[in-house]
C-alpha cells in the first residue's frame, strides 16, 4: 500500500477504496500494513479499522562527536550514548544462519527469521548493511540489530534500521553502540521505531525528536534534506493482536536507495 496512483481522468469515485477492498477480499493474508503514508491518510485507515500511528525518531551522539550536520552552537546540548553494557558482535551470513533462533524469541507480532536478515540486508544489491548480535548479560536472550551508514556535509551518521529480540536488551546496548560510533567516526546515530518504550531508549542516552523539537535531525540523505521528518504507518491484522506490534524504519520501503 506504499504507493497508490489513480489516473486523473477516470472520474470513478472511491476507486482507491475499491482497490483496497479487492485486495482484502481476494489476496490471502494474515495482515495488511504500510509504512510511510501521506499525512492525510491516517483518518481514512482508522475509519477502516486499521491501527494508524507514527514511528518515533530517536537520536544520540558520543563524546567525540564533531557536529557538522547537527546544530553545533553552545546553546544546544545533544544527548550522549551511555557507555554501559556489552560489545556487539558483527555477524556474517554463516554466523547468522547458524544462530539458535530461540535466543531471539520475543513478544513481537511481526516475526522475522534469520534468513530474512540475510536476504533483506546482507544480500542487498546496493546498500552495505551490518548485522550485530547484542547479548543480554542477565539472561540467555539476545537481539539482532541492523544498521548502515549515511554521509552528508563531510560527516557520517549511523542509521539503525531494524531490530529483532526483546526490547529490554537495548538497555545493555550503550557500550557496543559507542564503540561502533567511535570506530567509524560517526557524528550521531538515529533509530526510527514504533512499540519500543521511550524510557528504554532514554536509559541508554537517546532523545526523542518530535514536532516541537527545535533540533533538526535529518532523515533524508538521497538527496540530503536538512529538516525533521515523520514516518506514518497503518496496520490491520485478521486476528486479534496477542503480541506487541513493533515497526522499524526498514519495514516496507522506508530504507531504500533513492540515488544510484
PDB file of C-alpha atoms in Angstrom:
ATOM      1  CA  UNK A   1       0.000   0.000   0.000  1.00  0.00           C
ATOM      2  CA  UNK A   2       3.006   2.312  -0.155  1.00  0.00           C
ATOM      3  CA  UNK A   3       2.060   3.981  -3.433  1.00  0.00           C
ATOM      4  CA  UNK A   4      -1.372   4.457  -4.959  1.00  0.00           C
ATOM      5  CA  UNK A   5      -1.994   6.355  -8.182  1.00  0.00           C
ATOM      6  CA  UNK A   6      -5.338   6.785  -9.904  1.00  0.00           C
ATOM      7  CA  UNK A   7      -5.497   8.351 -13.381  1.00  0.00           C
ATOM      8  CA  UNK A   8      -6.851  11.864 -13.078  1.00  0.00           C
ATOM      9  CA  UNK A   9      -9.301  11.478 -15.974  1.00  0.00           C
ATOM     10  CA  UNK A  10     -11.040   8.291 -14.796  1.00  0.00           C
ATOM     11  CA  UNK A  11     -13.672  10.012 -12.692  1.00  0.00           C
ATOM     12  CA  UNK A  12     -14.603   6.878 -10.731  1.00  0.00           C
ATOM     13  CA  UNK A  13     -15.490   7.866  -7.134  1.00  0.00           C
ATOM     14  CA  UNK A  14     -13.841   5.779  -4.413  1.00  0.00           C
ATOM     15  CA  UNK A  15     -11.725   3.727  -6.806  1.00  0.00           C
ATOM     16  CA  UNK A  16      -8.807   3.626  -4.358  1.00  0.00           C
ATOM     17  CA  UNK A  17     -11.034   2.211  -1.611  1.00  0.00           C
ATOM     18  CA  UNK A  18     -12.445  -0.329  -4.037  1.00  0.00           C
ATOM     19  CA  UNK A  19      -8.896  -1.445  -4.847  1.00  0.00           C
ATOM     20  CA  UNK A  20      -8.155  -1.844  -1.148  1.00  0.00           C
ATOM     21  CA  UNK A  21     -11.374  -3.809  -0.686  1.00  0.00           C
ATOM     22  CA  UNK A  22     -10.450  -6.104  -3.565  1.00  0.00           C
ATOM     23  CA  UNK A  23      -7.022  -6.697  -2.015  1.00  0.00           C
ATOM     24  CA  UNK A  24      -8.512  -7.579   1.368  1.00  0.00           C
ATOM     25  CA  UNK A  25     -11.095  -9.958  -0.093  1.00  0.00           C
ATOM     26  CA  UNK A  26      -9.053 -11.700  -2.796  1.00  0.00           C
ATOM     27  CA  UNK A  27      -5.453 -11.916  -1.553  1.00  0.00           C
ATOM     28  CA  UNK A  28      -4.763 -14.465   1.185  1.00  0.00           C
ATOM     29  CA  UNK A  29      -3.111 -12.688   4.122  1.00  0.00           C
ATOM     30  CA  UNK A  30      -2.758 -12.573   7.903  1.00  0.00           C
ATOM     31  CA  UNK A  31      -2.285  -8.804   7.997  1.00  0.00           C
ATOM     32  CA  UNK A  32      -2.072  -5.755   5.760  1.00  0.00           C
ATOM     33  CA  UNK A  33       0.391  -2.995   6.560  1.00  0.00           C
ATOM     34  CA  UNK A  34       2.072   0.036   5.074  1.00  0.00           C
ATOM     35  CA  UNK A  35       5.000   2.036   6.449  1.00  0.00           C
ATOM     36  CA  UNK A  36       5.211   5.547   5.037  1.00  0.00           C
ATOM     37  CA  UNK A  37       1.842   7.117   4.171  1.00  0.00           C
ATOM     38  CA  UNK A  38       0.616  10.600   3.408  1.00  0.00           C
ATOM     39  CA  UNK A  39      -0.319  12.699   6.457  1.00  0.00           C
ATOM     40  CA  UNK A  40      -3.908  12.936   5.162  1.00  0.00           C
ATOM     41  CA  UNK A  41      -4.466   9.159   5.192  1.00  0.00           C
ATOM     42  CA  UNK A  42      -4.470   8.083   8.885  1.00  0.00           C
ATOM     43  CA  UNK A  43      -8.132   9.154   9.424  1.00  0.00           C
ATOM     44  CA  UNK A  44      -9.209   7.047   6.436  1.00  0.00           C
ATOM     45  CA  UNK A  45      -7.272   3.997   7.615  1.00  0.00           C
ATOM     46  CA  UNK A  46      -8.625   4.374  11.162  1.00  0.00           C
ATOM     47  CA  UNK A  47     -12.173   4.541   9.799  1.00  0.00           C
ATOM     48  CA  UNK A  48     -11.468   1.234   8.044  1.00  0.00           C
ATOM     49  CA  UNK A  49     -10.394  -0.402  11.308  1.00  0.00           C
ATOM     50  CA  UNK A  50      -6.638  -0.064  10.871  1.00  0.00           C
ATOM     51  CA  UNK A  51      -4.214   0.870  13.603  1.00  0.00           C
ATOM     52  CA  UNK A  52      -2.520   4.006  12.283  1.00  0.00           C
ATOM     53  CA  UNK A  53       0.250   5.877  14.057  1.00  0.00           C
ATOM     54  CA  UNK A  54       3.697   7.399  13.785  1.00  0.00           C
ATOM     55  CA  UNK A  55       7.172   5.977  14.287  1.00  0.00           C
ATOM     56  CA  UNK A  56       9.289   7.620  16.981  1.00  0.00           C
ATOM     57  CA  UNK A  57      12.577   9.160  15.889  1.00  0.00           C
ATOM     58  CA  UNK A  58      15.402   8.855  18.446  1.00  0.00           C
ATOM     59  CA  UNK A  59      18.997  10.034  18.157  1.00  0.00           C
ATOM     60  CA  UNK A  60      22.161  10.045  20.244  1.00  0.00           C
ATOM     61  CA  UNK A  61      25.817  11.092  19.928  1.00  0.00           C
ATOM     62  CA  UNK A  62      29.079  10.037  21.551  1.00  0.00           C
ATOM     63  CA  UNK A  63      31.671  12.060  23.423  1.00  0.00           C
ATOM     64  CA  UNK A  64      33.951  12.536  20.392  1.00  0.00           C
ATOM     65  CA  UNK A  65      31.257  13.786  18.035  1.00  0.00           C
ATOM     66  CA  UNK A  66      32.228  16.730  15.838  1.00  0.00           C
ATOM     67  CA  UNK A  67      28.999  18.366  14.775  1.00  0.00           C
ATOM     68  CA  UNK A  68      28.616  19.238  11.093  1.00  0.00           C
ATOM     69  CA  UNK A  69      25.038  18.157  10.471  1.00  0.00           C
ATOM     70  CA  UNK A  70      23.548  18.740  13.923  1.00  0.00           C
ATOM     71  CA  UNK A  71      23.413  22.223  15.462  1.00  0.00           C
ATOM     72  CA  UNK A  72      26.876  22.883  16.910  1.00  0.00           C
ATOM     73  CA  UNK A  73      26.031  26.023  18.884  1.00  0.00           C
ATOM     74  CA  UNK A  74      26.720  26.054  22.608  1.00  0.00           C
ATOM     75  CA  UNK A  75      23.020  26.548  23.274  1.00  0.00           C
ATOM     76  CA  UNK A  76      22.218  23.009  22.168  1.00  0.00           C
ATOM     77  CA  UNK A  77      23.036  20.051  24.400  1.00  0.00           C
ATOM     78  CA  UNK A  78      22.895  16.907  22.312  1.00  0.00           C
ATOM     79  CA  UNK A  79      22.231  13.567  24.045  1.00  0.00           C
ATOM     80  CA  UNK A  80      25.192  11.261  24.567  1.00  0.00           C
ATOM     81  CA  UNK A  81      25.033   7.493  24.481  1.00  0.00           C
ATOM     82  CA  UNK A  82      25.816   5.759  27.770  1.00  0.00           C
ATOM     83  CA  UNK A  83      28.920   3.558  27.839  1.00  0.00           C
ATOM     84  CA  UNK A  84      27.411   0.640  29.735  1.00  0.00           C
ATOM     85  CA  UNK A  85      26.560  -2.873  28.625  1.00  0.00           C
ATOM     86  CA  UNK A  86      28.144  -5.219  26.110  1.00  0.00           C
ATOM     87  CA  UNK A  87      30.217  -5.111  22.981  1.00  0.00           C
ATOM     88  CA  UNK A  88      28.229  -6.012  19.888  1.00  0.00           C
ATOM     89  CA  UNK A  89      29.271  -8.955  17.701  1.00  0.00           C
ATOM     90  CA  UNK A  90      29.353  -8.293  13.945  1.00  0.00           C
ATOM     91  CA  UNK A  91      27.865 -11.348  12.230  1.00  0.00           C
ATOM     92  CA  UNK A  92      28.475 -12.694   8.739  1.00  0.00           C
ATOM     93  CA  UNK A  93      25.993 -14.766   6.757  1.00  0.00           C
ATOM     94  CA  UNK A  94      27.215 -18.130   8.064  1.00  0.00           C
ATOM     95  CA  UNK A  95      27.121 -16.943  11.678  1.00  0.00           C
ATOM     96  CA  UNK A  96      23.576 -15.629  11.278  1.00  0.00           C
ATOM     97  CA  UNK A  97      22.468 -18.844   9.601  1.00  0.00           C
ATOM     98  CA  UNK A  98      23.874 -20.903  12.495  1.00  0.00           C
ATOM     99  CA  UNK A  99      22.276 -18.807  15.232  1.00  0.00           C
ATOM    100  CA  UNK A 100      19.949 -20.547  17.648  1.00  0.00           C
ATOM    101  CA  UNK A 101      16.842 -18.523  16.843  1.00  0.00           C
ATOM    102  CA  UNK A 102      15.267 -19.389  20.190  1.00  0.00           C
ATOM    103  CA  UNK A 103      17.540 -16.815  21.885  1.00  0.00           C
ATOM    104  CA  UNK A 104      15.899 -14.133  19.724  1.00  0.00           C
ATOM    105  CA  UNK A 105      12.352 -15.037  20.746  1.00  0.00           C
ATOM    106  CA  UNK A 106      10.321 -12.089  21.947  1.00  0.00           C
ATOM    107  CA  UNK A 107       6.748 -10.913  22.294  1.00  0.00           C
ATOM    108  CA  UNK A 108       6.691  -9.486  18.762  1.00  0.00           C
ATOM    109  CA  UNK A 109       3.698  -9.844  16.463  1.00  0.00           C
ATOM    110  CA  UNK A 110       5.767  -9.441  13.293  1.00  0.00           C
ATOM    111  CA  UNK A 111       8.091 -12.442  13.237  1.00  0.00           C
ATOM    112  CA  UNK A 112      11.343 -12.263  11.280  1.00  0.00           C
ATOM    113  CA  UNK A 113      13.687 -15.157  10.671  1.00  0.00           C
ATOM    114  CA  UNK A 114      17.474 -15.094  10.490  1.00  0.00           C
ATOM    115  CA  UNK A 115      17.031 -15.962   6.799  1.00  0.00           C
ATOM    116  CA  UNK A 116      15.094 -12.720   6.420  1.00  0.00           C
ATOM    117  CA  UNK A 117      18.024 -10.720   7.837  1.00  0.00           C
ATOM    118  CA  UNK A 118      20.403 -12.436   5.406  1.00  0.00           C
ATOM    119  CA  UNK A 119      18.271 -11.827   2.318  1.00  0.00           C
ATOM    120  CA  UNK A 120      16.961  -8.383   3.204  1.00  0.00           C
ATOM    121  CA  UNK A 121      20.246  -6.913   4.439  1.00  0.00           C
ATOM    122  CA  UNK A 122      23.434  -8.878   3.799  1.00  0.00           C
ATOM    123  CA  UNK A 123      22.343  -9.701   0.244  1.00  0.00           C
ATOM    124  CA  UNK A 124      21.141  -6.191  -0.568  1.00  0.00           C
ATOM    125  CA  UNK A 125      22.356  -5.234  -4.077  1.00  0.00           C
ATOM    126  CA  UNK A 126      23.137  -1.572  -3.309  1.00  0.00           C
ATOM    127  CA  UNK A 127      23.383  -0.780   0.412  1.00  0.00           C
ATOM    128  CA  UNK A 128      26.037  -2.148   2.746  1.00  0.00           C
ATOM    129  CA  UNK A 129      24.225  -3.293   5.875  1.00  0.00           C
ATOM    130  CA  UNK A 130      25.750  -4.635   9.087  1.00  0.00           C
ATOM    131  CA  UNK A 131      24.010  -7.100  11.391  1.00  0.00           C
ATOM    132  CA  UNK A 132      25.128  -7.227  15.020  1.00  0.00           C
ATOM    133  CA  UNK A 133      24.327  -9.548  17.895  1.00  0.00           C
ATOM    134  CA  UNK A 134      23.731  -7.914  21.269  1.00  0.00           C
ATOM    135  CA  UNK A 135      23.616 -10.461  24.090  1.00  0.00           C
ATOM    136  CA  UNK A 136      21.838  -9.896  27.376  1.00  0.00           C
ATOM    137  CA  UNK A 137      24.187 -10.130  30.399  1.00  0.00           C
ATOM    138  CA  UNK A 138      21.351 -11.276  32.666  1.00  0.00           C
ATOM    139  CA  UNK A 139      19.697 -13.999  30.550  1.00  0.00           C
ATOM    140  CA  UNK A 140      20.345 -16.292  27.617  1.00  0.00           C
ATOM    141  CA  UNK A 141      18.466 -13.960  25.303  1.00  0.00           C
ATOM    142  CA  UNK A 142      19.990 -11.832  22.554  1.00  0.00           C
ATOM    143  CA  UNK A 143      18.879  -9.421  19.850  1.00  0.00           C
ATOM    144  CA  UNK A 144      19.842  -8.638  16.272  1.00  0.00           C
ATOM    145  CA  UNK A 145      20.485  -5.015  15.356  1.00  0.00           C
ATOM    146  CA  UNK A 146      20.777  -3.999  11.714  1.00  0.00           C
ATOM    147  CA  UNK A 147      22.401  -0.729  10.681  1.00  0.00           C
ATOM    148  CA  UNK A 148      24.084   1.122   7.853  1.00  0.00           C
ATOM    149  CA  UNK A 149      25.824   4.474   7.376  1.00  0.00           C
ATOM    150  CA  UNK A 150      24.852   7.681   5.558  1.00  0.00           C
ATOM    151  CA  UNK A 151      27.014  10.730   4.807  1.00  0.00           C
ATOM    152  CA  UNK A 152      26.469  14.465   4.280  1.00  0.00           C
ATOM    153  CA  UNK A 153      28.481  17.662   4.785  1.00  0.00           C
ATOM    154  CA  UNK A 154      31.655  15.591   5.204  1.00  0.00           C
ATOM    155  CA  UNK A 155      30.138  13.759   8.168  1.00  0.00           C
ATOM    156  CA  UNK A 156      28.978  10.187   8.712  1.00  0.00           C
ATOM    157  CA  UNK A 157      25.831   9.108  10.548  1.00  0.00           C
ATOM    158  CA  UNK A 158      24.709   5.692  11.717  1.00  0.00           C
ATOM    159  CA  UNK A 159      21.176   4.518  10.927  1.00  0.00           C
ATOM    160  CA  UNK A 160      19.684   1.681  12.983  1.00  0.00           C
ATOM    161  CA  UNK A 161      17.015   0.321  10.639  1.00  0.00           C
ATOM    162  CA  UNK A 162      15.819  -2.986  12.125  1.00  0.00           C
ATOM    163  CA  UNK A 163      15.721  -4.884  15.396  1.00  0.00           C
ATOM    164  CA  UNK A 164      14.776  -8.420  16.408  1.00  0.00           C
ATOM    165  CA  UNK A 165      14.519  -9.530  20.015  1.00  0.00           C
ATOM    166  CA  UNK A 166      13.331  -8.385  23.423  1.00  0.00           C
ATOM    167  CA  UNK A 167      13.483  -4.547  23.540  1.00  0.00           C
ATOM    168  CA  UNK A 168      14.681  -4.771  27.163  1.00  0.00           C
ATOM    169  CA  UNK A 169      18.048  -5.983  25.835  1.00  0.00           C
ATOM    170  CA  UNK A 170      18.559  -2.482  24.435  1.00  0.00           C
ATOM    171  CA  UNK A 171      19.259  -1.347  27.994  1.00  0.00           C
ATOM    172  CA  UNK A 172      22.626  -3.099  27.589  1.00  0.00           C
ATOM    173  CA  UNK A 173      23.397  -1.671  24.142  1.00  0.00           C
ATOM    174  CA  UNK A 174      25.281   1.507  25.084  1.00  0.00           C
ATOM    175  CA  UNK A 175      28.842   0.215  25.062  1.00  0.00           C
ATOM    176  CA  UNK A 176      28.576  -1.547  21.717  1.00  0.00           C
ATOM    177  CA  UNK A 177      26.875   1.434  20.126  1.00  0.00           C
ATOM    178  CA  UNK A 178      29.552   3.809  21.437  1.00  0.00           C
ATOM    179  CA  UNK A 179      32.327   1.620  20.080  1.00  0.00           C
ATOM    180  CA  UNK A 180      30.813   1.498  16.580  1.00  0.00           C
ATOM    181  CA  UNK A 181      30.198   5.247  16.522  1.00  0.00           C
ATOM    182  CA  UNK A 182      33.729   5.963  17.732  1.00  0.00           C
ATOM    183  CA  UNK A 183      35.465   3.473  15.418  1.00  0.00           C
ATOM    184  CA  UNK A 184      33.585   4.839  12.394  1.00  0.00           C
ATOM    185  CA  UNK A 185      33.881   8.498  13.468  1.00  0.00           C
ATOM    186  CA  UNK A 186      30.101   8.831  13.388  1.00  0.00           C
ATOM    187  CA  UNK A 187      28.507  12.161  14.272  1.00  0.00           C
ATOM    188  CA  UNK A 188      25.296  10.633  15.586  1.00  0.00           C
ATOM    189  CA  UNK A 189      23.115   7.537  15.455  1.00  0.00           C
ATOM    190  CA  UNK A 190      19.372   7.514  14.904  1.00  0.00           C
ATOM    191  CA  UNK A 191      16.646   4.908  15.273  1.00  0.00           C
ATOM    192  CA  UNK A 192      13.076   5.016  13.951  1.00  0.00           C
ATOM    193  CA  UNK A 193      10.721   2.651  15.769  1.00  0.00           C
ATOM    194  CA  UNK A 194       7.168   2.048  16.922  1.00  0.00           C
ATOM    195  CA  UNK A 195       6.382  -0.004  20.031  1.00  0.00           C
ATOM    196  CA  UNK A 196       9.620   0.408  21.995  1.00  0.00           C
ATOM    197  CA  UNK A 197       9.145   2.148  25.336  1.00  0.00           C
ATOM    198  CA  UNK A 198      10.797   5.599  25.126  1.00  0.00           C
ATOM    199  CA  UNK A 199      12.148   5.040  28.646  1.00  0.00           C
ATOM    200  CA  UNK A 200      14.274   2.158  27.321  1.00  0.00           C
ATOM    201  CA  UNK A 201      15.788   4.414  24.680  1.00  0.00           C
ATOM    202  CA  UNK A 202      16.357   7.224  27.172  1.00  0.00           C
ATOM    203  CA  UNK A 203      18.115   4.801  29.537  1.00  0.00           C
ATOM    204  CA  UNK A 204      20.984   4.451  27.038  1.00  0.00           C
ATOM    205  CA  UNK A 205      21.107   8.112  26.112  1.00  0.00           C
ATOM    206  CA  UNK A 206      18.723   8.504  23.175  1.00  0.00           C
ATOM    207  CA  UNK A 207      16.478  11.538  22.817  1.00  0.00           C
ATOM    208  CA  UNK A 208      13.114  11.683  21.069  1.00  0.00           C
ATOM    209  CA  UNK A 209      12.693  14.141  18.201  1.00  0.00           C
ATOM    210  CA  UNK A 210       9.159  15.406  17.646  1.00  0.00           C
ATOM    211  CA  UNK A 211       7.258  18.264  16.065  1.00  0.00           C
ATOM    212  CA  UNK A 212       8.077  20.627  18.933  1.00  0.00           C
ATOM    213  CA  UNK A 213      11.819  19.873  18.819  1.00  0.00           C
ATOM    214  CA  UNK A 214      13.996  22.821  17.847  1.00  0.00           C
ATOM    215  CA  UNK A 215      16.836  20.419  16.983  1.00  0.00           C
ATOM    216  CA  UNK A 216      16.925  19.172  13.382  1.00  0.00           C
ATOM    217  CA  UNK A 217      17.913  15.521  12.890  1.00  0.00           C
ATOM    218  CA  UNK A 218      17.639  14.862   9.129  1.00  0.00           C
ATOM    219  CA  UNK A 219      16.104  11.670   7.812  1.00  0.00           C
ATOM    220  CA  UNK A 220      16.657  12.034   4.063  1.00  0.00           C
ATOM    221  CA  UNK A 221      20.160  11.787   2.612  1.00  0.00           C
ATOM    222  CA  UNK A 222      19.374  10.911  -1.039  1.00  0.00           C
ATOM    223  CA  UNK A 223      19.206  13.850  -1.658  1.00  0.00           C
ATOM    224  CA  UNK A 224      20.097  15.425   1.686  1.00  0.00           C
ATOM    225  CA  UNK A 225      17.208  17.356   3.260  1.00  0.00           C
ATOM    226  CA  UNK A 226      18.028  19.424   6.318  1.00  0.00           C
ATOM    227  CA  UNK A 227      14.720  19.096   8.159  1.00  0.00           C
ATOM    228  CA  UNK A 228      12.913  16.766  10.513  1.00  0.00           C
ATOM    229  CA  UNK A 229      10.546  14.199   9.028  1.00  0.00           C
ATOM    230  CA  UNK A 230       7.756  11.856  10.037  1.00  0.00           C
ATOM    231  CA  UNK A 231       7.001   8.248   9.143  1.00  0.00           C
ATOM    232  CA  UNK A 232       3.327   7.267   9.430  1.00  0.00           C
ATOM    233  CA  UNK A 233       2.024   3.719   9.198  1.00  0.00           C
ATOM    234  CA  UNK A 234      -1.201   1.737   9.009  1.00  0.00           C
ATOM    235  CA  UNK A 235      -1.664  -1.866  10.152  1.00  0.00           C
ATOM    236  CA  UNK A 236      -4.575  -4.293  10.267  1.00  0.00           C
ATOM    237  CA  UNK A 237      -4.486  -7.929  11.363  1.00  0.00           C
ATOM    238  CA  UNK A 238      -7.145 -10.518  10.560  1.00  0.00           C
ATOM    239  CA  UNK A 239      -6.701 -11.906  14.063  1.00  0.00           C
ATOM    240  CA  UNK A 240      -6.617 -10.233  17.449  1.00  0.00           C
ATOM    241  CA  UNK A 241      -3.178  -8.875  18.316  1.00  0.00           C
ATOM    242  CA  UNK A 242      -1.962 -11.123  21.124  1.00  0.00           C
ATOM    243  CA  UNK A 243       1.607  -9.866  20.810  1.00  0.00           C
ATOM    244  CA  UNK A 244       3.190  -6.440  20.765  1.00  0.00           C
ATOM    245  CA  UNK A 245       3.440  -4.624  17.465  1.00  0.00           C
ATOM    246  CA  UNK A 246       6.901  -3.283  16.630  1.00  0.00           C
ATOM    247  CA  UNK A 247       7.655  -1.451  13.397  1.00  0.00           C
ATOM    248  CA  UNK A 248      11.067  -0.204  12.278  1.00  0.00           C
ATOM    249  CA  UNK A 249      12.339   2.063   9.531  1.00  0.00           C
ATOM    250  CA  UNK A 250      13.322  -0.714   7.100  1.00  0.00           C
ATOM    251  CA  UNK A 251       9.889  -2.351   7.276  1.00  0.00           C
ATOM    252  CA  UNK A 252       8.342  -1.569   3.909  1.00  0.00           C
ATOM    253  CA  UNK A 253      10.182   0.798   1.587  1.00  0.00           C
ATOM    254  CA  UNK A 254      11.366   3.492   4.006  1.00  0.00           C
ATOM    255  CA  UNK A 255      15.024   2.403   3.788  1.00  0.00           C
ATOM    256  CA  UNK A 256      15.564   2.131   0.062  1.00  0.00           C
ATOM    257  CA  UNK A 257      18.083   3.650  -2.367  1.00  0.00           C
ATOM    258  CA  UNK A 258      16.851   6.911  -3.877  1.00  0.00           C
ATOM    259  CA  UNK A 259      20.009   7.639  -5.878  1.00  0.00           C
ATOM    260  CA  UNK A 260      22.063   5.012  -7.707  1.00  0.00           C
TER     261      UNK A 260
END
